[in-house]
Amino acid sequence: MKLSSKAENIVAQINAKTKLGDLRKMAGEIKKDHELALELWSTGQFLPRQLALLIMDKKQLSQKLIDSLDNDIKQHSEEERLQLIDWLMANQLSKDKKTIALMETWENRQSSLQRRIFWYHQARLRWVGQTPPPNSEELLSKIEERIEKEVPEVQWAMNFTAAQIGIFEKKYRSRCVALGERTGLYKDEIVAKNCTPNYLPKFIAIQADKLKK
């Protein structure tokens, strides 16, 4: 796609020193501009694509367009890929009833990134402070059955969902801890200081303790 002068000017302002806060400031000045977002996305560059995800019009996100964005995201490195798909969910898909309804159909999608979004969305419903949805038993049963067979990017989101269920619903806590002990997922992971480990027994214990304070 040939860039407009506006898009070219914006891309020229973005470089290796650009921080996420800078992108958010730029997005605040641009506000919503779907056509500009698609131009920035067409560059194939990570930071312009992050900016694009902040200024897209969520109401124009159809399954077809999401599939296209998904395919593009797969061309990035693992770290960039996960940041982009998680930003798409947090900044766009979770903001509109239509796209929320789409996310809730992605449990068995062929795309691993869309399956990741399905589970991450379920986790997010719990940790953003809302009353847990009534599907925790069903979700936990599926996680127990499938988590060890899933690809890493989906596995993490399923584990995160199990953590949130265990944290916010005491009746499932021991079951979620037992899941972590059985699978051993993330048990040997080294985490930075003040970061919460992904290993379910530790994750749940730390966060559940915070709820008591």
Coordinates of C-alpha atoms in Angstrom, one line a residue:
M1 CA 0.0 0.0 0.0
K2 CA 1.3 3.4 -1.0
L3 CA 1.3 5.6 2.2
S4 CA -0.3 9.0 2.4
S5 CA 1.9 11.9 3.4
K6 CA 0.2 11.8 6.9
A7 CA 1.1 8.1 7.3
E8 CA 4.7 8.7 6.0
N9 CA 5.2 11.5 8.5
I10 CA 4.0 9.3 11.4
V11 CA 6.2 6.4 10.4
A12 CA 9.2 8.8 10.2
Q13 CA 8.6 9.8 13.8
I14 CA 8.9 6.1 15.0
N15 CA 12.2 4.6 15.6
A16 CA 14.0 2.1 17.9
K17 CA 13.9 4.7 20.7
T18 CA 10.1 5.0 20.6
K19 CA 8.5 3.7 23.8
L20 CA 5.0 2.4 24.3
G21 CA 4.1 5.6 26.1
D22 CA 5.1 7.6 23.0
L23 CA 2.8 5.5 20.9
R24 CA -0.1 6.0 23.3
K25 CA 0.6 9.8 23.2
M26 CA 0.5 9.7 19.4
A27 CA -2.7 7.7 19.4
G28 CA -4.3 10.2 21.8
E29 CA -3.5 13.0 19.4
I30 CA -4.7 11.0 16.3
K31 CA -7.7 9.6 18.0
K32 CA -9.7 7.1 15.9
D33 CA -8.6 6.8 12.2
H34 CA -9.3 3.4 10.7
E35 CA -7.9 4.2 7.2
L36 CA -4.7 5.6 8.7
A37 CA -4.5 2.5 10.9
L38 CA -4.6 0.2 7.9
E39 CA -1.9 2.3 6.2
L40 CA 0.4 2.0 9.3
W41 CA -0.4 -1.7 9.5
S42 CA 0.6 -2.2 5.8
T43 CA 4.2 -1.2 6.6
G44 CA 4.7 -4.6 8.3
Q45 CA 6.7 -2.9 11.0
F46 CA 6.1 -3.8 14.7
L47 CA 5.8 -0.3 16.3
P48 CA 3.6 1.2 13.5
R49 CA 1.4 -1.8 13.8
Q50 CA 1.2 -1.3 17.6
L51 CA 0.1 2.3 16.9
A52 CA -2.4 1.0 14.3
L53 CA -4.0 -1.2 17.0
L54 CA -4.6 1.9 19.1
I55 CA -6.4 4.0 16.5
M56 CA -8.4 1.4 14.6
D57 CA -12.2 1.6 14.6
K58 CA -13.4 -1.4 16.5
K59 CA -16.8 -1.3 14.7
Q60 CA -15.0 -2.1 11.4
L61 CA -13.4 -5.2 12.7
S62 CA -15.1 -8.1 10.9
Q63 CA -14.0 -11.8 11.2
K64 CA -12.5 -11.4 7.7
L65 CA -10.3 -8.4 8.7
I66 CA -9.3 -10.1 12.0
D67 CA -8.2 -13.2 10.0
S68 CA -6.1 -11.0 7.8
L69 CA -4.5 -9.2 10.8
D70 CA -4.0 -12.6 12.4
N71 CA -2.1 -13.9 9.3
D72 CA 0.1 -10.8 9.3
I73 CA 0.9 -11.1 13.0
K74 CA 2.2 -14.6 12.4
Q75 CA 5.0 -13.2 10.4
H76 CA 6.5 -11.5 13.5
S77 CA 8.9 -13.0 16.0
E78 CA 7.3 -14.8 19.0
E79 CA 7.6 -11.8 21.4
E80 CA 6.2 -9.3 18.9
R81 CA 3.5 -11.8 17.8
L82 CA 2.2 -12.2 21.3
Q83 CA 2.3 -8.4 22.0
L84 CA 0.4 -7.6 18.9
I85 CA -2.4 -10.2 19.4
D86 CA -2.8 -9.3 23.0
W87 CA -3.0 -5.6 22.1
L88 CA -5.6 -6.4 19.5
M89 CA -7.7 -8.1 22.2
A90 CA -7.2 -5.5 24.9
N91 CA -7.5 -2.3 22.8
Q92 CA -10.0 -3.3 20.2
L93 CA -11.8 -6.7 20.5
S94 CA -12.8 -6.3 24.2
K95 CA -14.3 -2.9 23.6
D96 CA -17.4 -3.8 21.4
K97 CA -20.2 -6.2 21.9
K98 CA -19.9 -7.5 18.3
T99 CA -16.2 -8.4 18.6
I100 CA -16.7 -9.8 22.1
A101 CA -19.3 -12.1 20.6
L102 CA -16.7 -13.1 18.0
M103 CA -14.0 -13.9 20.6
E104 CA -16.4 -16.2 22.4
T105 CA -16.7 -18.4 19.3
W106 CA -12.9 -18.9 19.0
E107 CA -12.3 -21.8 21.4
N108 CA -11.7 -24.3 18.6
R109 CA -10.4 -22.0 15.8
Q110 CA -7.7 -23.3 13.6
S111 CA -5.7 -20.2 14.4
S112 CA -3.7 -20.7 17.6
L113 CA -3.7 -16.9 18.1
Q114 CA -7.5 -16.7 18.1
R115 CA -7.7 -19.7 20.5
R116 CA -5.2 -17.8 22.7
I117 CA -7.6 -14.8 22.6
F118 CA -10.6 -16.9 23.5
W119 CA -8.8 -18.1 26.7
Y120 CA -7.2 -14.8 27.5
H121 CA -10.6 -13.1 27.2
Q122 CA -12.1 -15.6 29.7
A123 CA -9.3 -14.9 32.1
R124 CA -9.7 -11.2 31.7
L125 CA -13.4 -11.3 32.5
R126 CA -12.3 -12.4 36.0
W127 CA -9.2 -10.3 36.8
V128 CA -10.7 -7.0 35.7
G129 CA -12.8 -7.2 38.8
Q130 CA -16.2 -8.4 37.5
T131 CA -18.1 -11.2 39.1
P132 CA -16.8 -14.4 37.6
P133 CA -19.0 -15.7 34.7
P134 CA -20.9 -18.9 35.4
N135 CA -18.8 -21.1 33.1
S136 CA -15.8 -21.8 35.3
E137 CA -16.6 -25.4 35.8
E138 CA -16.9 -26.0 32.1
L139 CA -13.7 -24.0 31.3
L140 CA -11.7 -25.8 34.0
S141 CA -12.7 -29.2 32.8
K142 CA -11.6 -28.3 29.3
I143 CA -8.3 -26.9 30.5
E144 CA -7.6 -30.0 32.6
E145 CA -8.2 -32.1 29.5
R146 CA -6.4 -30.1 26.8
I147 CA -3.7 -27.8 28.3
E148 CA -0.9 -30.3 27.9
K149 CA -1.7 -30.9 24.2
E150 CA -1.9 -27.2 23.3
V151 CA 0.7 -25.1 21.6
P152 CA 2.7 -22.8 24.1
E153 CA 0.9 -19.5 23.2
V154 CA -2.5 -21.1 23.9
Q155 CA -1.2 -23.1 26.8
W156 CA -0.2 -19.9 28.6
A157 CA -3.6 -18.4 28.2
M158 CA -5.3 -21.5 29.5
N159 CA -3.0 -21.6 32.4
F160 CA -3.8 -17.9 33.1
T161 CA -7.5 -18.6 33.0
A162 CA -7.1 -21.5 35.5
A163 CA -5.1 -19.1 37.7
Q164 CA -7.9 -16.5 37.7
I165 CA -10.5 -19.1 38.4
G166 CA -8.4 -20.4 41.3
I167 CA -7.8 -16.9 42.6
F168 CA -11.4 -15.5 42.5
E169 CA -13.4 -18.7 43.1
K170 CA -12.3 -20.5 46.3
K171 CA -14.3 -23.6 45.6
Y172 CA -12.1 -24.3 42.6
R173 CA -8.8 -23.3 44.2
S174 CA -7.4 -26.6 45.2
R175 CA -8.4 -28.1 41.9
C176 CA -6.5 -25.4 40.0
V177 CA -3.4 -25.8 42.3
A178 CA -3.6 -29.6 41.7
L179 CA -3.6 -28.9 37.9
G180 CA -0.4 -27.0 38.2
E181 CA 1.2 -29.6 40.3
R182 CA 0.2 -32.4 37.9
T183 CA 1.3 -30.7 34.7
G184 CA 4.4 -28.9 36.2
L185 CA 3.9 -26.1 33.7
Y186 CA 6.2 -23.1 34.4
K187 CA 7.4 -24.7 37.6
D188 CA 11.1 -24.0 36.7
E189 CA 10.4 -20.6 35.2
I190 CA 12.6 -17.8 36.5
V191 CA 10.7 -14.6 36.9
A192 CA 12.0 -11.1 37.5
K193 CA 11.7 -9.5 40.9
N194 CA 8.2 -8.4 41.9
C195 CA 6.7 -10.4 39.0
T196 CA 4.1 -13.1 39.6
P197 CA 5.2 -16.6 38.5
N198 CA 3.0 -18.5 36.1
Y199 CA 3.3 -21.8 38.0
L200 CA -0.3 -22.2 39.3
P201 CA 0.4 -23.1 43.0
K202 CA 2.6 -20.0 43.4
F203 CA 0.5 -17.8 41.2
I204 CA -2.7 -18.5 43.0
A205 CA -1.2 -18.4 46.5
I206 CA 0.4 -15.0 45.9
Q207 CA -2.7 -13.4 44.3
A208 CA -5.2 -14.9 46.7
D209 CA -3.2 -13.6 49.6
K210 CA -3.3 -10.1 48.1
L211 CA -7.1 -10.3 48.1
K212 CA -7.1 -10.8 51.8
K213 CA -5.3 -7.6 52.4

